PDB file of N, CA and C in Angstrom:
ATOM      1  N   MET A  49     -45.809-102.808  84.533  1.00 49.00           N
ATOM      2  CA  MET A  49     -44.770-102.595  85.521  1.00 49.00           C
ATOM      3  C   MET A  49     -43.411-102.309  84.893  1.00 49.00           C
ATOM      4  N   ALA A  50     -43.193-102.883  83.745  1.00 51.00           N
ATOM      5  CA  ALA A  50     -41.921-102.668  83.080  1.00 51.00           C
ATOM      6  C   ALA A  50     -41.729-101.203  82.709  1.00 51.00           C
ATOM      7  N   SER A  51     -42.817-100.491  82.439  1.00 51.00           N
ATOM      8  CA  SER A  51     -42.687 -99.093  82.067  1.00 51.00           C
ATOM      9  C   SER A  51     -42.301 -98.219  83.246  1.00 51.00           C
ATOM     10  N   LYS A  52     -42.569 -98.638  84.465  1.00 52.00           N
ATOM     11  CA  LYS A  52     -42.194 -97.852  85.649  1.00 52.00           C
ATOM     12  C   LYS A  52     -40.683 -97.886  85.891  1.00 52.00           C
ATOM     13  N   ARG A  53     -40.093 -98.995  85.533  1.00 49.00           N
ATOM     14  CA  ARG A  53     -38.660 -99.145  85.785  1.00 49.00           C
ATOM     15  C   ARG A  53     -37.812 -98.337  84.817  1.00 49.00           C
ATOM     16  N   GLY A  54     -38.281 -98.120  83.666  1.00 51.00           N
ATOM     17  CA  GLY A  54     -37.475 -97.419  82.672  1.00 51.00           C
ATOM     18  C   GLY A  54     -36.577 -98.390  81.949  1.00 51.00           C
ATOM     19  N   ARG A  55     -35.521 -97.923  81.418  1.00 55.00           N
ATOM     20  CA  ARG A  55     -34.614 -98.765  80.641  1.00 55.00           C
ATOM     21  C   ARG A  55     -33.611 -99.451  81.553  1.00 55.00           C
ATOM     22  N   GLY A  56     -33.452-100.731  81.413  1.00 54.00           N
ATOM     23  CA  GLY A  56     -32.388-101.486  82.039  1.00 54.00           C
ATOM     24  C   GLY A  56     -32.385-101.536  83.554  1.00 54.00           C
ATOM     25  N   GLY A  57     -33.428-101.291  84.215  1.00 58.00           N
ATOM     26  CA  GLY A  57     -33.443-101.406  85.666  1.00 58.00           C
ATOM     27  C   GLY A  57     -33.041-100.119  86.341  1.00 58.00           C
ATOM     28  N   GLY A  58     -32.370-100.223  87.495  1.00 69.00           N
ATOM     29  CA  GLY A  58     -32.050 -99.057  88.304  1.00 69.00           C
ATOM     30  C   GLY A  58     -30.668 -98.470  88.053  1.00 69.00           C
ATOM     31  N   PHE A  59     -29.955 -98.948  87.053  1.00 71.00           N
ATOM     32  CA  PHE A  59     -28.603 -98.445  86.809  1.00 71.00           C
ATOM     33  C   PHE A  59     -28.649 -97.099  86.110  1.00 71.00           C
ATOM     34  N   ARG A  60     -27.916 -96.140  86.646  1.00 69.00           N
ATOM     35  CA  ARG A  60     -27.787 -94.826  86.016  1.00 69.00           C
ATOM     36  C   ARG A  60     -26.310 -94.556  85.780  1.00 69.00           C
ATOM     37  N   PRO A  61     -25.954 -94.068  84.623  1.00 67.00           N
ATOM     38  CA  PRO A  61     -24.541 -93.717  84.412  1.00 67.00           C
ATOM     39  C   PRO A  61     -24.176 -92.539  85.311  1.00 67.00           C
ATOM     40  N   PRO A  62     -22.915 -92.465  85.721  1.00 66.00           N
ATOM     41  CA  PRO A  62     -22.510 -91.347  86.586  1.00 66.00           C
ATOM     42  C   PRO A  62     -22.698 -90.019  85.863  1.00 66.00           C
ATOM     43  N   GLU A  63     -22.983 -89.012  86.626  1.00 75.00           N
ATOM     44  CA  GLU A  63     -23.176 -87.692  86.041  1.00 75.00           C
ATOM     45  C   GLU A  63     -21.819 -87.169  85.583  1.00 75.00           C
ATOM     46  N   LEU A  64     -21.711 -86.894  84.317  1.00 72.00           N
ATOM     47  CA  LEU A  64     -20.435 -86.504  83.721  1.00 72.00           C
ATOM     48  C   LEU A  64     -19.913 -85.199  84.300  1.00 72.00           C
ATOM     49  N   LYS A  65     -20.771 -84.250  84.514  1.00 72.00           N
ATOM     50  CA  LYS A  65     -20.355 -82.949  85.037  1.00 72.00           C
ATOM     51  C   LYS A  65     -19.722 -83.084  86.424  1.00 72.00           C
ATOM     52  N   GLY A  66     -20.338 -83.855  87.297  1.00 77.00           N
ATOM     53  CA  GLY A  66     -19.797 -84.063  88.641  1.00 77.00           C
ATOM     54  C   GLY A  66     -18.485 -84.825  88.617  1.00 77.00           C
ATOM     55  N   THR A  67     -18.402 -85.821  87.741  1.00 82.00           N
ATOM     56  CA  THR A  67     -17.185 -86.621  87.635  1.00 82.00           C
ATOM     57  C   THR A  67     -16.018 -85.768  87.147  1.00 82.00           C
ATOM     58  N   LEU A  68     -16.264 -84.951  86.139  1.00 85.00           N
ATOM     59  CA  LEU A  68     -15.197 -84.081  85.630  1.00 85.00           C
ATOM     60  C   LEU A  68     -14.779 -83.047  86.665  1.00 85.00           C
ATOM     61  N   GLY A  69     -15.734 -82.531  87.412  1.00 85.00           N
ATOM     62  CA  GLY A  69     -15.408 -81.569  88.466  1.00 85.00           C
ATOM     63  C   GLY A  69     -14.538 -82.188  89.535  1.00 85.00           C
ATOM     64  N   THR A  70     -14.885 -83.414  89.929  1.00 88.00           N
ATOM     65  CA  THR A  70     -14.089 -84.123  90.936  1.00 88.00           C
ATOM     66  C   THR A  70     -12.685 -84.391  90.416  1.00 88.00           C
ATOM     67  N   LEU A  71     -12.588 -84.825  89.169  1.00 89.00           N
ATOM     68  CA  LEU A  71     -11.282 -85.086  88.565  1.00 89.00           C
ATOM     69  C   LEU A  71     -10.438 -83.818  88.512  1.00 89.00           C
ATOM     70  N   LEU A  72     -11.052 -82.717  88.142  1.00 88.00           N
ATOM     71  CA  LEU A  72     -10.337 -81.446  88.065  1.00 88.00           C
ATOM     72  C   LEU A  72      -9.851 -80.999  89.441  1.00 88.00           C
ATOM     73  N   ARG A  73     -10.707 -81.085  90.450  1.00 88.00           N
ATOM     74  CA  ARG A  73     -10.300 -80.693  91.807  1.00 88.00           C
ATOM     75  C   ARG A  73      -9.161 -81.565  92.317  1.00 88.00           C
ATOM     76  N   THR A  74      -9.252 -82.870  92.087  1.00 91.00           N
ATOM     77  CA  THR A  74      -8.200 -83.791  92.529  1.00 91.00           C
ATOM     78  C   THR A  74      -6.879 -83.483  91.830  1.00 91.00           C
ATOM     79  N   THR A  75      -6.941 -83.234  90.530  1.00 91.00           N
ATOM     80  CA  THR A  75      -5.731 -82.934  89.761  1.00 91.00           C
ATOM     81  C   THR A  75      -5.079 -81.645  90.248  1.00 91.00           C
ATOM     82  N   LEU A  76      -5.879 -80.615  90.467  1.00 88.00           N
ATOM     83  CA  LEU A  76      -5.328 -79.346  90.948  1.00 88.00           C
ATOM     84  C   LEU A  76      -4.718 -79.492  92.335  1.00 88.00           C
ATOM     85  N   HIS A  77      -5.353 -80.289  93.185  1.00 89.00           N
ATOM     86  CA  HIS A  77      -4.818 -80.508  94.533  1.00 89.00           C
ATOM     87  C   HIS A  77      -3.461 -81.211  94.454  1.00 89.00           C
ATOM     88  N   GLN A  78      -3.367 -82.230  93.595  1.00 89.00           N
ATOM     89  CA  GLN A  78      -2.106 -82.951  93.444  1.00 89.00           C
ATOM     90  C   GLN A  78      -1.039 -82.066  92.819  1.00 89.00           C
ATOM     91  N   ALA A  79      -1.412 -81.224  91.881  1.00 91.00           N
ATOM     92  CA  ALA A  79      -0.444 -80.317  91.258  1.00 91.00           C
ATOM     93  C   ALA A  79       0.101 -79.343  92.292  1.00 91.00           C
ATOM     94  N   GLY A  80      -0.745 -78.897  93.202  1.00 89.00           N
ATOM     95  CA  GLY A  80      -0.286 -78.014  94.273  1.00 89.00           C
ATOM     96  C   GLY A  80       0.723 -78.702  95.165  1.00 89.00           C
ATOM     97  N   ALA A  81       0.478 -79.975  95.471  1.00 89.00           N
ATOM     98  CA  ALA A  81       1.408 -80.731  96.312  1.00 89.00           C
ATOM     99  C   ALA A  81       2.747 -80.918  95.604  1.00 89.00           C
ATOM    100  N   VAL A  82       2.710 -81.180  94.316  1.00 91.00           N
ATOM    101  CA  VAL A  82       3.950 -81.346  93.542  1.00 91.00           C
ATOM    102  C   VAL A  82       4.717 -80.026  93.494  1.00 91.00           C
ATOM    103  N   ALA A  83       4.013 -78.929  93.307  1.00 91.00           N
ATOM    104  CA  ALA A  83       4.668 -77.616  93.272  1.00 91.00           C
ATOM    105  C   ALA A  83       5.310 -77.297  94.618  1.00 91.00           C
ATOM    106  N   ASP A  84       4.626 -77.626  95.714  1.00 91.00           N
ATOM    107  CA  ASP A  84       5.201 -77.402  97.043  1.00 91.00           C
ATOM    108  C   ASP A  84       6.468 -78.223  97.236  1.00 91.00           C
ATOM    109  N   ALA A  85       6.436 -79.481  96.810  1.00 91.00           N
ATOM    110  CA  ALA A  85       7.614 -80.342  96.939  1.00 91.00           C
ATOM    111  C   ALA A  85       8.772 -79.808  96.094  1.00 91.00           C
ATOM    112  N   ALA A  86       8.473 -79.310  94.904  1.00 92.00           N
ATOM    113  CA  ALA A  86       9.524 -78.752  94.040  1.00 92.00           C
ATOM    114  C   ALA A  86      10.138 -77.509  94.669  1.00 92.00           C
ATOM    115  N   ARG A  87       9.297 -76.650  95.269  1.00 92.00           N
ATOM    116  CA  ARG A  87       9.817 -75.451  95.938  1.00 92.00           C
ATOM    117  C   ARG A  87      10.712 -75.831  97.117  1.00 92.00           C
ATOM    118  N   ASP A  88      10.289 -76.843  97.882  1.00 92.00           N
ATOM    119  CA  ASP A  88      11.108 -77.287  99.011  1.00 92.00           C
ATOM    120  C   ASP A  88      12.459 -77.812  98.538  1.00 92.00           C
ATOM    121  N   ALA A  89      12.448 -78.622  97.481  1.00 92.00           N
ATOM    122  CA  ALA A  89      13.698 -79.172  96.948  1.00 92.00           C
ATOM    123  C   ALA A  89      14.601 -78.061  96.426  1.00 92.00           C
ATOM    124  N   LEU A  90      14.017 -77.075  95.777  1.00 91.00           N
ATOM    125  CA  LEU A  90      14.797 -75.950  95.271  1.00 91.00           C
ATOM    126  C   LEU A  90      15.434 -75.178  96.419  1.00 91.00           C
ATOM    127  N   GLY A  91      14.682 -74.946  97.475  1.00 90.00           N
ATOM    128  CA  GLY A  91      15.219 -74.240  98.641  1.00 90.00           C
ATOM    129  C   GLY A  91      16.353 -75.009  99.291  1.00 90.00           C
ATOM    130  N   GLN A  92      16.208 -76.336  99.371  1.00 93.00           N
ATOM    131  CA  GLN A  92      17.269 -77.156  99.956  1.00 93.00           C
ATOM    132  C   GLN A  92      18.515 -77.130  99.081  1.00 93.00           C
ATOM    133  N   GLY A  93      18.324 -77.148  97.772  1.00 92.00           N
ATOM    134  CA  GLY A  93      19.465 -77.079  96.854  1.00 92.00           C
ATOM    135  C   GLY A  93      20.208 -75.761  96.987  1.00 92.00           C
ATOM    136  N   ARG A  94      19.455 -74.681  97.122  1.00 91.00           N
ATOM    137  CA  ARG A  94      20.094 -73.369  97.300  1.00 91.00           C
ATOM    138  C   ARG A  94      20.859 -73.314  98.611  1.00 91.00           C
ATOM    139  N   ALA A  95      20.295 -73.882  99.655  1.00 93.00           N
ATOM    140  CA  ALA A  95      20.970 -73.878 100.954  1.00 93.00           C
ATOM    141  C   ALA A  95      22.282 -74.666 100.873  1.00 93.00           C
ATOM    142  N   ARG A  96      22.259 -75.811 100.195  1.00 94.00           N
ATOM    143  CA  ARG A  96      23.496 -76.594 100.042  1.00 94.00           C
ATOM    144  C   ARG A  96      24.536 -75.831  99.232  1.00 94.00           C
ATOM    145  N   LEU A  97      24.091 -75.140  98.201  1.00 94.00           N
ATOM    146  CA  LEU A  97      25.016 -74.345  97.389  1.00 94.00           C
ATOM    147  C   LEU A  97      25.620 -73.213  98.215  1.00 94.00           C
ATOM    148  N   ASP A  98      24.802 -72.543  99.013  1.00 95.00           N
ATOM    149  CA  ASP A  98      25.306 -71.478  99.886  1.00 95.00           C
ATOM    150  C   ASP A  98      26.319 -72.024 100.888  1.00 95.00           C
ATOM    151  N   ASP A  99      26.031 -73.204 101.456  1.00 96.00           N
ATOM    152  CA  ASP A  99      26.967 -73.828 102.396  1.00 96.00           C
ATOM    153  C   ASP A  99      28.295 -74.150 101.720  1.00 96.00           C
ATOM    154  N   ALA A 100      28.235 -74.663 100.496  1.00 96.00           N
ATOM    155  CA  ALA A 100      29.463 -75.006  99.769  1.00 96.00           C
ATOM    156  C   ALA A 100      30.278 -73.751  99.456  1.00 96.00           C
ATOM    157  N   ARG A 101      29.599 -72.677  99.060  1.00 97.00           N
ATOM    158  CA  ARG A 101      30.310 -71.424  98.784  1.00 97.00           C
ATOM    159  C   ARG A 101      30.962 -70.870 100.044  1.00 97.00           C
ATOM    160  N   GLN A 102      30.252 -70.934 101.146  1.00 97.00           N
ATOM    161  CA  GLN A 102      30.798 -70.430 102.406  1.00 97.00           C
ATOM    162  C   GLN A 102      32.007 -71.264 102.836  1.00 97.00           C
ATOM    163  N   ALA A 103      31.921 -72.575 102.674  1.00 97.00           N
ATOM    164  CA  ALA A 103      33.056 -73.434 103.019  1.00 97.00           C
ATOM    165  C   ALA A 103      34.254 -73.110 102.128  1.00 97.00           C
ATOM    166  N   ARG A 104      34.002 -72.847 100.859  1.00 97.00           N
ATOM    167  CA  ARG A 104      35.088 -72.504  99.938  1.00 97.00           C
ATOM    168  C   ARG A 104      35.746 -71.182 100.343  1.00 97.00           C
ATOM    169  N   ARG A 105      34.927 -70.180 100.710  1.00 97.00           N
ATOM    170  CA  ARG A 105      35.483 -68.895 101.152  1.00 97.00           C
ATOM    171  C   ARG A 105      36.313 -69.068 102.421  1.00 97.00           C
ATOM    172  N   ARG A 106      35.825 -69.896 103.328  1.00 97.00           N
ATOM    173  CA  ARG A 106      36.544 -70.142 104.576  1.00 97.00           C
ATOM    174  C   ARG A 106      37.886 -70.812 104.294  1.00 97.00           C
ATOM    175  N   THR A 107      37.895 -71.790 103.403  1.00 97.00           N
ATOM    176  CA  THR A 107      39.137 -72.483 103.044  1.00 97.00           C
ATOM    177  C   THR A 107      40.125 -71.520 102.388  1.00 97.00           C
ATOM    178  N   ASP A 108      39.622 -70.688 101.482  1.00 97.00           N
ATOM    179  CA  ASP A 108      40.491 -69.706 100.822  1.00 97.00           C
ATOM    180  C   ASP A 108      41.066 -68.709 101.825  1.00 97.00           C
ATOM    181  N   ALA A 109      40.243 -68.262 102.770  1.00 97.00           N
ATOM    182  CA  ALA A 109      40.710 -67.303 103.783  1.00 97.00           C
ATOM    183  C   ALA A 109      41.773 -67.932 104.674  1.00 97.00           C
ATOM    184  N   LEU A 110      41.580 -69.193 105.060  1.00 97.00           N
ATOM    185  CA  LEU A 110      42.585 -69.871 105.887  1.00 97.00           C
ATOM    186  C   LEU A 110      43.887 -70.075 105.118  1.00 97.00           C
ATOM    187  N   ALA A 111      43.790 -70.390 103.834  1.00 97.00           N
ATOM    188  CA  ALA A 111      44.998 -70.559 103.022  1.00 97.00           C
ATOM    189  C   ALA A 111      45.756 -69.241 102.913  1.00 97.00           C
ATOM    190  N   GLU A 112      45.033 -68.158 102.711  1.00 97.00           N
ATOM    191  CA  GLU A 112      45.673 -66.841 102.629  1.00 97.00           C
ATOM    192  C   GLU A 112      46.314 -66.469 103.962  1.00 97.00           C
ATOM    193  N   LEU A 113      45.623 -66.745 105.055  1.00 97.00           N
ATOM    194  CA  LEU A 113      46.172 -66.467 106.385  1.00 97.00           C
ATOM    195  C   LEU A 113      47.432 -67.298 106.629  1.00 97.00           C
ATOM    196  N   GLY A 114      47.405 -68.550 106.199  1.00 96.00           N
ATOM    197  CA  GLY A 114      48.581 -69.410 106.350  1.00 96.00           C
ATOM    198  C   GLY A 114      49.773 -68.878 105.578  1.00 96.00           C
ATOM    199  N   GLU A 115      49.544 -68.375 104.377  1.00 96.00           N
ATOM    200  CA  GLU A 115      50.631 -67.801 103.585  1.00 96.00           C
ATOM    201  C   GLU A 115      51.219 -66.569 104.268  1.00 96.00           C
ATOM    202  N   ILE A 116      50.358 -65.726 104.830  1.00 96.00           N
ATOM    203  CA  ILE A 116      50.833 -64.521 105.522  1.00 96.00           C
ATOM    204  C   ILE A 116      51.665 -64.903 106.736  1.00 96.00           C
ATOM    205  N   VAL A 117      51.204 -65.865 107.511  1.00 96.00           N
ATOM    206  CA  VAL A 117      51.944 -66.305 108.703  1.00 96.00           C
ATOM    207  C   VAL A 117      53.282 -66.894 108.291  1.00 96.00           C
ATOM    208  N   LEU A 118      53.300 -67.689 107.221  1.00 94.00           N
ATOM    209  CA  LEU A 118      54.544 -68.292 106.752  1.00 94.00           C
ATOM    210  C   LEU A 118      55.544 -67.214 106.330  1.00 94.00           C
ATOM    211  N   GLU A 119      55.086 -66.172 105.659  1.00 94.00           N
ATOM    212  CA  GLU A 119      55.979 -65.077 105.269  1.00 94.00           C
ATOM    213  C   GLU A 119      56.523 -64.346 106.488  1.00 94.00           C
ATOM    214  N   LEU A 120      55.689 -64.166 107.508  1.00 94.00           N
ATOM    215  CA  LEU A 120      56.140 -63.479 108.723  1.00 94.00           C
ATOM    216  C   LEU A 120      57.158 -64.309 109.495  1.00 94.00           C
ATOM    217  N   VAL A 121      57.020 -65.606 109.465  1.00 93.00           N
ATOM    218  CA  VAL A 121      57.942 -66.484 110.189  1.00 93.00           C
ATOM    219  C   VAL A 121      59.293 -66.510 109.497  1.00 93.00           C
ATOM    220  N   ARG A 122      59.342 -66.430 108.215  1.00 87.00           N
ATOM    221  CA  ARG A 122      60.604 -66.500 107.473  1.00 87.00           C
ATOM    222  C   ARG A 122      61.349 -65.249 107.688  1.00 87.00           C
TER     223      ARG A 122
END
């Protein structure tokens, strides 16, 4: 009867090929999620930079307009 069981009972080591495939798929999926998050953060950073530039242009335009009005009043 011992010969029917084989070595060490019913325990089989996990299949290495399947385990590596699962690890690779999981890693690639997580890398995709990280890349998406990085793209989102980059887009938000660009939007904030554009907003800051626009605010600066608006402030400069108002300052120039104020100078023109002041010259006209004098």
